PDB file of C-alpha atoms in Angstrom:
ATOM      1  CA  UNK H  15       3.313 -17.054   7.971  1.00 34.00           C
ATOM      2  CA  UNK H  16       0.240 -17.476  10.088  1.00 31.00           C
ATOM      3  CA  UNK H  17       1.769 -18.025  13.521  1.00 34.00           C
ATOM      4  CA  UNK H  18      -0.280 -15.199  15.002  1.00 32.00           C
ATOM      5  CA  UNK H  19      -3.547 -16.867  14.015  1.00 32.00           C
ATOM      6  CA  UNK H  20      -3.821 -19.164  17.001  1.00 32.00           C
ATOM      7  CA  UNK H  21      -2.995 -16.340  19.397  1.00 30.00           C
ATOM      8  CA  UNK H  22      -5.838 -14.265  17.990  1.00 30.00           C
ATOM      9  CA  UNK H  23      -8.443 -17.009  18.248  1.00 29.00           C
ATOM     10  CA  UNK H  24      -8.524 -17.063  22.018  1.00 30.00           C
ATOM     11  CA  UNK H  25      -9.894 -13.538  22.282  1.00 31.00           C
ATOM     12  CA  UNK H  26     -11.990 -13.229  19.117  1.00 34.00           C
ATOM     13  CA  UNK H  27     -15.565 -12.066  19.449  1.00 33.00           C
ATOM     14  CA  UNK H  28     -17.747 -13.167  16.552  1.00 37.00           C
ATOM     15  CA  UNK H  29     -18.339 -11.061  13.470  1.00 44.00           C
ATOM     16  CA  UNK H  30     -21.755 -10.953  11.758  1.00 38.00           C
ATOM     17  CA  UNK H  31     -20.725 -13.650   9.282  1.00 43.00           C
ATOM     18  CA  UNK H  32     -19.610 -15.937  12.105  1.00 42.00           C
ATOM     19  CA  UNK H  33     -16.068 -16.189  10.771  1.00 49.00           C
ATOM     20  CA  UNK H  34     -13.840 -14.313  13.151  1.00 47.00           C
ATOM     21  CA  UNK H  35     -13.188 -11.220  15.220  1.00 46.00           C
ATOM     22  CA  UNK H  36     -14.768  -8.162  13.716  1.00 48.00           C
ATOM     23  CA  UNK H  37     -17.012  -7.123  16.585  1.00 55.00           C
ATOM     24  CA  UNK H  38     -14.652  -4.399  17.799  1.00 63.00           C
ATOM     25  CA  UNK H  39     -15.236  -1.575  20.203  1.00 76.00           C
ATOM     26  CA  UNK H  40     -15.552   1.913  18.838  1.00 85.00           C
ATOM     27  CA  UNK H  41     -12.336   3.959  19.063  1.00 82.00           C
ATOM     28  CA  UNK H  42     -12.072   7.740  18.979  1.00 78.00           C
ATOM     29  CA  UNK H  43     -10.130   9.201  16.062  1.00 77.00           C
ATOM     30  CA  UNK H  44      -8.419  11.392  18.657  1.00 74.00           C
ATOM     31  CA  UNK H  45      -6.951   8.329  20.411  1.00 85.00           C
ATOM     32  CA  UNK H  46      -4.215   7.563  17.908  1.00 89.00           C
ATOM     33  CA  UNK H  47      -2.516   4.905  20.002  1.00 91.00           C
ATOM     34  CA  UNK H  48      -5.645   2.853  20.609  1.00 94.00           C
ATOM     35  CA  UNK H  49      -6.784   3.266  17.013  1.00 96.00           C
ATOM     36  CA  UNK H  50      -3.402   2.244  15.655  1.00 96.00           C
ATOM     37  CA  UNK H  51      -3.306  -0.896  17.768  1.00 96.00           C
ATOM     38  CA  UNK H  52      -6.850  -1.803  16.775  1.00 97.00           C
ATOM     39  CA  UNK H  53      -6.175  -1.351  13.052  1.00 98.00           C
ATOM     40  CA  UNK H  54      -3.008  -3.434  13.217  1.00 98.00           C
ATOM     41  CA  UNK H  55      -4.863  -6.200  15.043  1.00 98.00           C
ATOM     42  CA  UNK H  56      -7.659  -6.071  12.465  1.00 98.00           C
ATOM     43  CA  UNK H  57      -5.218  -6.350   9.561  1.00 99.00           C
ATOM     44  CA  UNK H  58      -3.437  -9.331  11.113  1.00 98.00           C
ATOM     45  CA  UNK H  59      -6.740 -10.997  11.907  1.00 98.00           C
ATOM     46  CA  UNK H  60      -8.091 -10.637   8.375  1.00 99.00           C
ATOM     47  CA  UNK H  61      -4.782 -11.786   6.891  1.00 99.00           C
ATOM     48  CA  UNK H  62      -4.817 -14.893   9.084  1.00 98.00           C
ATOM     49  CA  UNK H  63      -8.460 -15.795   8.530  1.00 98.00           C
ATOM     50  CA  UNK H  64      -9.205 -14.717   4.951  1.00 98.00           C
ATOM     51  CA  UNK H  65      -5.943 -14.435   3.028  1.00 99.00           C
ATOM     52  CA  UNK H  66      -3.164 -16.769   4.169  1.00 98.00           C
ATOM     53  CA  UNK H  67      -5.302 -19.949   4.286  1.00 98.00           C
ATOM     54  CA  UNK H  68      -6.307 -19.461   0.635  1.00 98.00           C
ATOM     55  CA  UNK H  69      -2.774 -19.009  -0.691  1.00 97.00           C
ATOM     56  CA  UNK H  70      -2.061 -21.626  -3.335  1.00 97.00           C
ATOM     57  CA  UNK H  71      -5.575 -23.103  -3.122  1.00 97.00           C
ATOM     58  CA  UNK H  72      -7.594 -20.973  -5.547  1.00 95.00           C
ATOM     59  CA  UNK H  73      -9.589 -22.729  -8.225  1.00 95.00           C
ATOM     60  CA  UNK H  74      -9.660 -21.325 -11.747  1.00 92.00           C
ATOM     61  CA  UNK H  75     -13.183 -20.008 -11.247  1.00 94.00           C
ATOM     62  CA  UNK H  76     -12.063 -17.995  -8.210  1.00 96.00           C
ATOM     63  CA  UNK H  77      -9.721 -15.819 -10.283  1.00 94.00           C
ATOM     64  CA  UNK H  78     -10.911 -13.291 -12.864  1.00 92.00           C
ATOM     65  CA  UNK H  79      -9.745 -10.163 -14.681  1.00 89.00           C
ATOM     66  CA  UNK H  80     -11.330  -6.735 -14.288  1.00 87.00           C
ATOM     67  CA  UNK H  81      -9.540  -5.929 -17.529  1.00 82.00           C
ATOM     68  CA  UNK H  82      -6.586  -7.626 -19.244  1.00 82.00           C
ATOM     69  CA  UNK H  83      -3.773  -8.067 -16.736  1.00 79.00           C
ATOM     70  CA  UNK H  84      -5.729  -6.642 -13.775  1.00 83.00           C
ATOM     71  CA  UNK H  85      -6.629  -9.656 -11.648  1.00 91.00           C
ATOM     72  CA  UNK H  86      -9.124 -10.041  -8.828  1.00 95.00           C
ATOM     73  CA  UNK H  87      -9.922 -13.094  -6.724  1.00 97.00           C
ATOM     74  CA  UNK H  88     -12.591 -14.149  -4.272  1.00 98.00           C
ATOM     75  CA  UNK H  89     -10.001 -13.473  -1.568  1.00 98.00           C
ATOM     76  CA  UNK H  90      -9.794  -9.770  -2.497  1.00 98.00           C
ATOM     77  CA  UNK H  91     -13.540  -9.441  -2.053  1.00 97.00           C
ATOM     78  CA  UNK H  92     -13.742 -11.420   1.189  1.00 98.00           C
ATOM     79  CA  UNK H  93     -10.808  -9.612   2.787  1.00 99.00           C
ATOM     80  CA  UNK H  94     -12.191  -6.206   1.817  1.00 98.00           C
ATOM     81  CA  UNK H  95     -15.588  -7.015   3.305  1.00 98.00           C
ATOM     82  CA  UNK H  96     -13.971  -7.982   6.596  1.00 98.00           C
ATOM     83  CA  UNK H  97     -11.634  -4.989   6.695  1.00 99.00           C
ATOM     84  CA  UNK H  98     -14.472  -2.617   5.853  1.00 98.00           C
ATOM     85  CA  UNK H  99     -16.705  -4.066   8.559  1.00 98.00           C
ATOM     86  CA  UNK H 100     -13.903  -3.877  11.095  1.00 98.00           C
ATOM     87  CA  UNK H 101     -12.963  -0.282  10.293  1.00 98.00           C
ATOM     88  CA  UNK H 102     -16.586   0.840  10.409  1.00 98.00           C
ATOM     89  CA  UNK H 103     -16.958  -0.858  13.785  1.00 97.00           C
ATOM     90  CA  UNK H 104     -13.969   1.133  15.063  1.00 97.00           C
ATOM     91  CA  UNK H 105     -14.964   4.457  13.479  1.00 96.00           C
ATOM     92  CA  UNK H 106     -18.609   4.381  12.317  1.00 96.00           C
ATOM     93  CA  UNK H 107     -18.542   7.962  11.032  1.00 94.00           C
ATOM     94  CA  UNK H 108     -15.527   7.481   8.736  1.00 96.00           C
ATOM     95  CA  UNK H 109     -16.333   5.987   5.299  1.00 97.00           C
ATOM     96  CA  UNK H 110     -14.185   3.284   3.736  1.00 98.00           C
ATOM     97  CA  UNK H 111     -12.828   3.520   0.187  1.00 98.00           C
ATOM     98  CA  UNK H 112     -11.784   0.005  -0.812  1.00 98.00           C
ATOM     99  CA  UNK H 113     -10.266  -1.044  -4.113  1.00 97.00           C
ATOM    100  CA  UNK H 114     -13.016  -3.516  -4.940  1.00 96.00           C
ATOM    101  CA  UNK H 115     -15.780  -1.168  -3.786  1.00 97.00           C
ATOM    102  CA  UNK H 116     -14.465   1.489  -6.169  1.00 97.00           C
ATOM    103  CA  UNK H 117     -14.582  -1.059  -8.981  1.00 94.00           C
ATOM    104  CA  UNK H 118     -18.334  -1.302  -8.371  1.00 93.00           C
ATOM    105  CA  UNK H 119     -18.866   2.388  -7.515  1.00 96.00           C
ATOM    106  CA  UNK H 120     -16.184   4.677  -9.028  1.00 95.00           C
ATOM    107  CA  UNK H 121     -17.828   7.683  -7.381  1.00 94.00           C
ATOM    108  CA  UNK H 122     -16.306   6.604  -4.065  1.00 94.00           C
ATOM    109  CA  UNK H 123     -13.000   8.056  -5.253  1.00 94.00           C
ATOM    110  CA  UNK H 124     -14.446  11.532  -4.824  1.00 93.00           C
ATOM    111  CA  UNK H 125     -14.080  11.020  -1.069  1.00 94.00           C
ATOM    112  CA  UNK H 126     -10.311  10.850  -1.558  1.00 95.00           C
ATOM    113  CA  UNK H 127     -10.188  13.924  -3.789  1.00 92.00           C
ATOM    114  CA  UNK H 128     -12.105  16.276  -1.503  1.00 90.00           C
ATOM    115  CA  UNK H 129      -9.800  18.716   0.348  1.00 86.00           C
ATOM    116  CA  UNK H 130     -11.697  18.216   3.604  1.00 86.00           C
ATOM    117  CA  UNK H 131     -12.037  14.447   3.243  1.00 82.00           C
ATOM    118  CA  UNK H 132     -11.701  11.985   6.078  1.00 92.00           C
ATOM    119  CA  UNK H 133     -11.859   8.339   5.031  1.00 97.00           C
ATOM    120  CA  UNK H 134     -10.146   4.988   5.178  1.00 98.00           C
ATOM    121  CA  UNK H 135      -8.365   3.754   2.036  1.00 98.00           C
ATOM    122  CA  UNK H 136      -8.017  -0.023   1.751  1.00 99.00           C
ATOM    123  CA  UNK H 137      -6.144  -2.417  -0.501  1.00 99.00           C
ATOM    124  CA  UNK H 138      -7.259  -5.796   0.835  1.00 99.00           C
ATOM    125  CA  UNK H 139      -4.782  -7.798  -1.228  1.00 99.00           C
ATOM    126  CA  UNK H 140      -1.960  -5.875  -2.865  1.00 98.00           C
ATOM    127  CA  UNK H 141      -0.156  -8.102  -5.345  1.00 97.00           C
ATOM    128  CA  UNK H 142      -3.226 -10.036  -6.473  1.00 97.00           C
ATOM    129  CA  UNK H 143      -1.498 -11.414  -9.579  1.00 95.00           C
ATOM    130  CA  UNK H 144       1.264 -12.829  -7.376  1.00 97.00           C
ATOM    131  CA  UNK H 145      -1.269 -14.343  -4.996  1.00 98.00           C
ATOM    132  CA  UNK H 146      -3.256 -15.869  -7.848  1.00 97.00           C
ATOM    133  CA  UNK H 147      -0.121 -17.520  -9.240  1.00 96.00           C
ATOM    134  CA  UNK H 148       0.985 -18.751  -5.780  1.00 97.00           C
ATOM    135  CA  UNK H 149       3.925 -16.337  -5.669  1.00 98.00           C
ATOM    136  CA  UNK H 150       4.443 -15.364  -1.996  1.00 98.00           C
ATOM    137  CA  UNK H 151       4.721 -11.600  -2.526  1.00 98.00           C
ATOM    138  CA  UNK H 152       1.547  -9.849  -1.393  1.00 99.00           C
ATOM    139  CA  UNK H 153       0.387  -7.441   1.306  1.00 99.00           C
ATOM    140  CA  UNK H 154      -2.504  -5.649   2.987  1.00 99.00           C
ATOM    141  CA  UNK H 155      -2.493  -1.831   2.931  1.00 99.00           C
ATOM    142  CA  UNK H 156      -4.666   0.543   4.955  1.00 99.00           C
ATOM    143  CA  UNK H 157      -4.440   4.337   5.148  1.00 99.00           C
ATOM    144  CA  UNK H 158      -6.394   6.971   7.046  1.00 98.00           C
ATOM    145  CA  UNK H 159      -7.074  10.359   5.486  1.00 96.00           C
ATOM    146  CA  UNK H 160      -7.989  13.380   7.588  1.00 93.00           C
ATOM    147  CA  UNK H 161      -8.797  16.742   6.103  1.00 89.00           C
ATOM    148  CA  UNK H 162      -7.632  15.734   2.658  1.00 87.00           C
ATOM    149  CA  UNK H 163      -4.189  14.332   3.497  1.00 93.00           C
ATOM    150  CA  UNK H 164      -2.831  10.980   4.632  1.00 97.00           C
ATOM    151  CA  UNK H 165      -2.690  10.961   8.405  1.00 98.00           C
ATOM    152  CA  UNK H 166      -1.729   7.342   9.069  1.00 98.00           C
ATOM    153  CA  UNK H 167      -0.841   4.178   7.200  1.00 99.00           C
ATOM    154  CA  UNK H 168      -0.279   0.470   7.729  1.00 99.00           C
ATOM    155  CA  UNK H 169       1.394  -2.053   5.422  1.00 99.00           C
ATOM    156  CA  UNK H 170       1.498  -5.754   6.244  1.00 99.00           C
ATOM    157  CA  UNK H 171       3.620  -8.207   4.259  1.00 99.00           C
ATOM    158  CA  UNK H 172       1.628 -11.350   4.991  1.00 99.00           C
ATOM    159  CA  UNK H 173       4.123 -14.084   3.959  1.00 98.00           C
ATOM    160  CA  UNK H 174       7.052 -12.233   5.557  1.00 98.00           C
ATOM    161  CA  UNK H 175       5.097 -11.182   8.674  1.00 98.00           C
ATOM    162  CA  UNK H 176       6.447  -7.618   8.317  1.00 98.00           C
ATOM    163  CA  UNK H 177       4.244  -4.820   9.637  1.00 98.00           C
ATOM    164  CA  UNK H 178       4.963  -1.102   9.280  1.00 98.00           C
ATOM    165  CA  UNK H 179       2.837   1.762  10.551  1.00 98.00           C
ATOM    166  CA  UNK H 180       3.110   5.535  10.504  1.00 98.00           C
ATOM    167  CA  UNK H 181       1.325   8.575  11.885  1.00 97.00           C
ATOM    168  CA  UNK H 182       2.028  11.966  10.370  1.00 97.00           C
ATOM    169  CA  UNK H 183       4.709  13.761  12.355  1.00 96.00           C
ATOM    170  CA  UNK H 184       5.521  10.724  14.495  1.00 95.00           C
ATOM    171  CA  UNK H 185       7.797   8.624  12.327  1.00 96.00           C
ATOM    172  CA  UNK H 186       7.485   5.006  11.247  1.00 97.00           C
ATOM    173  CA  UNK H 187       7.362   1.820  13.286  1.00 97.00           C
ATOM    174  CA  UNK H 188       8.579  -1.455  11.817  1.00 94.00           C
ATOM    175  CA  UNK H 189       7.486  -4.419  13.931  1.00 87.00           C
ATOM    176  CA  UNK H 190       7.097  -2.057  16.885  1.00 87.00           C
ATOM    177  CA  UNK H 191      10.491  -0.355  16.543  1.00 93.00           C
ATOM    178  CA  UNK H 192      11.110   3.150  15.252  1.00 94.00           C
ATOM    179  CA  UNK H 193      12.758   3.421  11.829  1.00 93.00           C
ATOM    180  CA  UNK H 194      15.502   6.076  12.099  1.00 88.00           C
ATOM    181  CA  UNK H 195      15.315   8.960   9.591  1.00 80.00           C
ATOM    182  CA  UNK H 196      17.224   8.184   6.391  1.00 66.00           C
ATOM    183  CA  UNK H 197      18.086   4.740   7.725  1.00 51.00           C
ATOM    184  CA  UNK H 198      16.998   2.847   4.621  1.00 48.00           C
ATOM    185  CA  UNK H 199      20.079   3.408   2.505  1.00 54.00           C
ATOM    186  CA  UNK H 200      21.720   1.051   0.034  1.00 56.00           C
ATOM    187  CA  UNK H 201      23.608   1.018  -3.234  1.00 67.00           C
ATOM    188  CA  UNK H 202      21.354   2.398  -5.933  1.00 83.00           C
ATOM    189  CA  UNK H 203      18.623  -0.133  -6.531  1.00 89.00           C
ATOM    190  CA  UNK H 204      14.995   0.512  -7.292  1.00 91.00           C
ATOM    191  CA  UNK H 205      11.589  -0.870  -8.069  1.00 92.00           C
ATOM    192  CA  UNK H 206       9.309   0.188 -10.884  1.00 87.00           C
ATOM    193  CA  UNK H 207       5.649  -0.625 -11.367  1.00 80.00           C
ATOM    194  CA  UNK H 208       5.375  -3.759 -13.462  1.00 65.00           C
ATOM    195  CA  UNK H 209       3.176  -2.027 -16.037  1.00 62.00           C
ATOM    196  CA  UNK H 210       5.941   0.414 -17.021  1.00 62.00           C
ATOM    197  CA  UNK H 211       8.965  -1.896 -16.780  1.00 58.00           C
ATOM    198  CA  UNK H 212       9.379  -2.333 -20.543  1.00 61.00           C
ATOM    199  CA  UNK H 213       8.906   1.365 -21.228  1.00 64.00           C
ATOM    200  CA  UNK H 214      11.376   2.172 -18.466  1.00 64.00           C
ATOM    201  CA  UNK H 215      13.993  -0.143 -19.968  1.00 59.00           C
ATOM    202  CA  UNK H 216      13.421   1.256 -23.472  1.00 60.00           C
ATOM    203  CA  UNK H 217      13.643   4.955 -22.635  1.00 60.00           C
ATOM    204  CA  UNK H 218      16.097   5.151 -19.739  1.00 60.00           C
ATOM    205  CA  UNK H 219      19.266   4.417 -21.658  1.00 52.00           C
ATOM    206  CA  UNK H 220      22.356   6.521 -22.140  1.00 50.00           C
ATOM    207  CA  UNK H 221      22.959   9.615 -20.040  1.00 47.00           C
ATOM    208  CA  UNK H 222      21.346   9.384 -16.624  1.00 55.00           C
ATOM    209  CA  UNK H 223      20.363   5.735 -16.829  1.00 62.00           C
ATOM    210  CA  UNK H 224      23.228   4.722 -14.551  1.00 68.00           C
ATOM    211  CA  UNK H 225      21.812   6.865 -11.754  1.00 80.00           C
ATOM    212  CA  UNK H 226      18.924   4.421 -11.399  1.00 84.00           C
ATOM    213  CA  UNK H 227      21.195   1.433 -10.805  1.00 84.00           C
ATOM    214  CA  UNK H 228      19.581  -1.998 -10.751  1.00 85.00           C
ATOM    215  CA  UNK H 229      15.891  -1.840 -11.599  1.00 86.00           C
ATOM    216  CA  UNK H 230      13.352  -4.584 -11.002  1.00 88.00           C
ATOM    217  CA  UNK H 231       9.703  -5.081 -10.046  1.00 89.00           C
ATOM    218  CA  UNK H 232       7.970  -7.116  -7.350  1.00 93.00           C
ATOM    219  CA  UNK H 233       4.402  -6.649  -8.559  1.00 93.00           C
ATOM    220  CA  UNK H 234       3.399  -5.505  -5.067  1.00 96.00           C
ATOM    221  CA  UNK H 235       3.776  -1.876  -3.990  1.00 97.00           C
ATOM    222  CA  UNK H 236       3.285  -2.720  -0.314  1.00 98.00           C
ATOM    223  CA  UNK H 237       6.229  -5.124  -0.219  1.00 98.00           C
ATOM    224  CA  UNK H 238       8.318  -2.664  -2.227  1.00 97.00           C
ATOM    225  CA  UNK H 239       7.704   0.122   0.306  1.00 98.00           C
ATOM    226  CA  UNK H 240       8.658  -2.218   3.154  1.00 97.00           C
ATOM    227  CA  UNK H 241      11.863  -3.088   1.313  1.00 95.00           C
ATOM    228  CA  UNK H 242      12.685   0.629   1.145  1.00 95.00           C
ATOM    229  CA  UNK H 243      12.239   0.886   4.913  1.00 94.00           C
ATOM    230  CA  UNK H 244      14.423  -2.190   5.422  1.00 92.00           C
ATOM    231  CA  UNK H 245      17.253  -0.881   3.224  1.00 90.00           C
ATOM    232  CA  UNK H 246      16.797  -3.473   0.485  1.00 91.00           C
ATOM    233  CA  UNK H 247      16.143  -0.823  -2.169  1.00 92.00           C
ATOM    234  CA  UNK H 248      16.651   2.897  -2.652  1.00 93.00           C
ATOM    235  CA  UNK H 249      13.539   4.138  -4.478  1.00 94.00           C
ATOM    236  CA  UNK H 250      10.347   3.094  -6.234  1.00 94.00           C
ATOM    237  CA  UNK H 251       8.820   4.520  -9.383  1.00 92.00           C
ATOM    238  CA  UNK H 252       5.264   4.122 -10.651  1.00 91.00           C
ATOM    239  CA  UNK H 253       3.169   5.530 -13.447  1.00 87.00           C
ATOM    240  CA  UNK H 254      -0.243   4.437 -12.140  1.00 89.00           C
ATOM    241  CA  UNK H 255      -0.909   5.815  -8.657  1.00 93.00           C
ATOM    242  CA  UNK H 256      -4.109   4.356  -7.267  1.00 95.00           C
ATOM    243  CA  UNK H 257      -4.515   5.691  -3.723  1.00 97.00           C
ATOM    244  CA  UNK H 258      -4.858   2.285  -2.042  1.00 98.00           C
ATOM    245  CA  UNK H 259      -1.447   1.287  -3.409  1.00 97.00           C
ATOM    246  CA  UNK H 260       0.493   4.382  -2.349  1.00 98.00           C
ATOM    247  CA  UNK H 261      -1.143   6.549   0.326  1.00 98.00           C
ATOM    248  CA  UNK H 262       0.385   4.602   3.226  1.00 99.00           C
ATOM    249  CA  UNK H 263       3.802   4.046   1.640  1.00 99.00           C
ATOM    250  CA  UNK H 264       4.244   7.647   0.521  1.00 98.00           C
ATOM    251  CA  UNK H 265       3.538   8.839   4.072  1.00 99.00           C
ATOM    252  CA  UNK H 266       6.145   6.420   5.406  1.00 98.00           C
ATOM    253  CA  UNK H 267       8.758   7.767   3.008  1.00 97.00           C
ATOM    254  CA  UNK H 268       8.078  11.297   4.268  1.00 97.00           C
ATOM    255  CA  UNK H 269       8.255  10.183   7.882  1.00 97.00           C
ATOM    256  CA  UNK H 270      11.737   8.655   7.532  1.00 95.00           C
ATOM    257  CA  UNK H 271      13.177  11.791   5.951  1.00 94.00           C
ATOM    258  CA  UNK H 272      12.511  11.230   2.266  1.00 96.00           C
ATOM    259  CA  UNK H 273       9.363  11.841   0.311  1.00 97.00           C
ATOM    260  CA  UNK H 274       7.190  11.094  -2.690  1.00 98.00           C
ATOM    261  CA  UNK H 275       6.936  13.256  -5.802  1.00 96.00           C
ATOM    262  CA  UNK H 276       4.556  13.192  -8.742  1.00 94.00           C
ATOM    263  CA  UNK H 277       6.158  13.194 -12.184  1.00 90.00           C
ATOM    264  CA  UNK H 278       5.560  16.958 -12.469  1.00 90.00           C
ATOM    265  CA  UNK H 279       7.613  17.579  -9.313  1.00 91.00           C
ATOM    266  CA  UNK H 280       4.719  18.296  -6.971  1.00 93.00           C
ATOM    267  CA  UNK H 281       4.238  16.372  -3.745  1.00 95.00           C
ATOM    268  CA  UNK H 282       2.300  13.138  -4.082  1.00 96.00           C
ATOM    269  CA  UNK H 283      -1.339  13.297  -2.975  1.00 94.00           C
ATOM    270  CA  UNK H 284      -3.768  10.341  -2.790  1.00 94.00           C
ATOM    271  CA  UNK H 285      -6.313  12.268  -4.846  1.00 92.00           C
ATOM    272  CA  UNK H 286      -3.951  13.086  -7.711  1.00 92.00           C
ATOM    273  CA  UNK H 287      -4.630  11.898 -11.246  1.00 88.00           C
ATOM    274  CA  UNK H 288      -4.395   8.180 -11.900  1.00 86.00           C
ATOM    275  CA  UNK H 289      -1.390   8.613 -14.213  1.00 85.00           C
ATOM    276  CA  UNK H 290       0.311  11.512 -12.401  1.00 90.00           C
ATOM    277  CA  UNK H 291       3.178   9.184 -11.543  1.00 89.00           C
ATOM    278  CA  UNK H 292       5.194   8.732  -8.381  1.00 94.00           C
ATOM    279  CA  UNK H 293       8.859   8.647  -7.381  1.00 95.00           C
ATOM    280  CA  UNK H 294       9.315   7.728  -3.715  1.00 97.00           C
ATOM    281  CA  UNK H 295      12.426   7.286  -1.605  1.00 96.00           C
ATOM    282  CA  UNK H 296      13.461   7.378   2.040  1.00 94.00           C
ATOM    283  CA  UNK H 297      16.231   9.825   1.077  1.00 92.00           C
ATOM    284  CA  UNK H 298      15.735  13.345  -0.247  1.00 93.00           C
ATOM    285  CA  UNK H 299      19.106  13.063  -1.982  1.00 91.00           C
ATOM    286  CA  UNK H 300      17.809  10.231  -4.125  1.00 92.00           C
ATOM    287  CA  UNK H 301      14.699  12.199  -5.046  1.00 93.00           C
ATOM    288  CA  UNK H 302      16.824  15.198  -6.042  1.00 92.00           C
ATOM    289  CA  UNK H 303      19.164  13.127  -8.202  1.00 90.00           C
ATOM    290  CA  UNK H 304      16.563  10.999  -9.955  1.00 90.00           C
ATOM    291  CA  UNK H 305      13.618  13.304 -10.524  1.00 90.00           C
ATOM    292  CA  UNK H 306      15.107  15.174 -13.535  1.00 87.00           C
ATOM    293  CA  UNK H 307      15.454  11.825 -15.324  1.00 83.00           C
ATOM    294  CA  UNK H 308      11.951  10.846 -14.256  1.00 83.00           C
ATOM    295  CA  UNK H 309      10.586  13.979 -15.910  1.00 77.00           C
ATOM    296  CA  UNK H 310      12.090  12.806 -19.198  1.00 73.00           C
ATOM    297  CA  UNK H 311      10.622   9.358 -18.663  1.00 71.00           C
ATOM    298  CA  UNK H 312       7.211  10.893 -18.004  1.00 71.00           C
ATOM    299  CA  UNK H 313       7.283  12.581 -21.400  1.00 71.00           C
ATOM    300  CA  UNK H 314       8.189   9.263 -23.023  1.00 65.00           C
ATOM    301  CA  UNK H 315       5.382   7.474 -21.214  1.00 61.00           C
ATOM    302  CA  UNK H 316       2.879  10.111 -22.296  1.00 62.00           C
ATOM    303  CA  UNK H 317       3.922   9.865 -25.923  1.00 60.00           C
ATOM    304  CA  UNK H 318       4.231   6.120 -25.984  1.00 52.00           C
TER     305      UNK H 318
END
């Protein structure tokens, strides 16, 4: 899980806190290759130094709830600080919108909603509830917005050491190899956000329910998107669409020949409403077949 950690240590300059490798050279936004490599290295470094060593070691006082069922740990905060510092070192003129920073300053979300926005979007620890309960299903997600749309994204499954990255118009790389368009195909199986699982089960019965096949939840959008790329599932469905959870994954679905739709049928956008919903798949066929049923589910969710 942390085999890359020792490799990174040999070449780590010190960060301001004296804990690792965040003194990074500035990279031009125009140099996509260099920027992509630097961001991937930063994510792996932070995962190895801040996240993986704390798995299964958290004390009760290091876990809290923002609101019932929405957990945060000291690891979320530490990892976000390091990611933010590293991204600002690479691109000083591009602001960072992190999940925990938005909790303290909700106005930061306006950067994502502006049509001309350029910013980083960061989920330092996706699957916090899993991490807090020592369940090895969690990830780091980073996305780059340019001119109001997602331009690039990275998802790193820390326990599984799976890394995916995408640049708009250039496809998706999984562990350095290109993911062929429409390659992630399986018998109908999907993931739903854990907060709507009961509602999903209650309302999607009878006609159309069979089209969804087996439905489960992992409690970690990043790992779910990677499973779609790897052919382990066919689609994912969420009601709550916070940008740090979905900006990178939705771009990846587009880049392998599928897409991501809001419940109203429009294309997913990171700045859309919090409860606009999302159906994502690496296959357009799946989107076409499932979205009519999703529209009915959306009405049920709104009313109940």
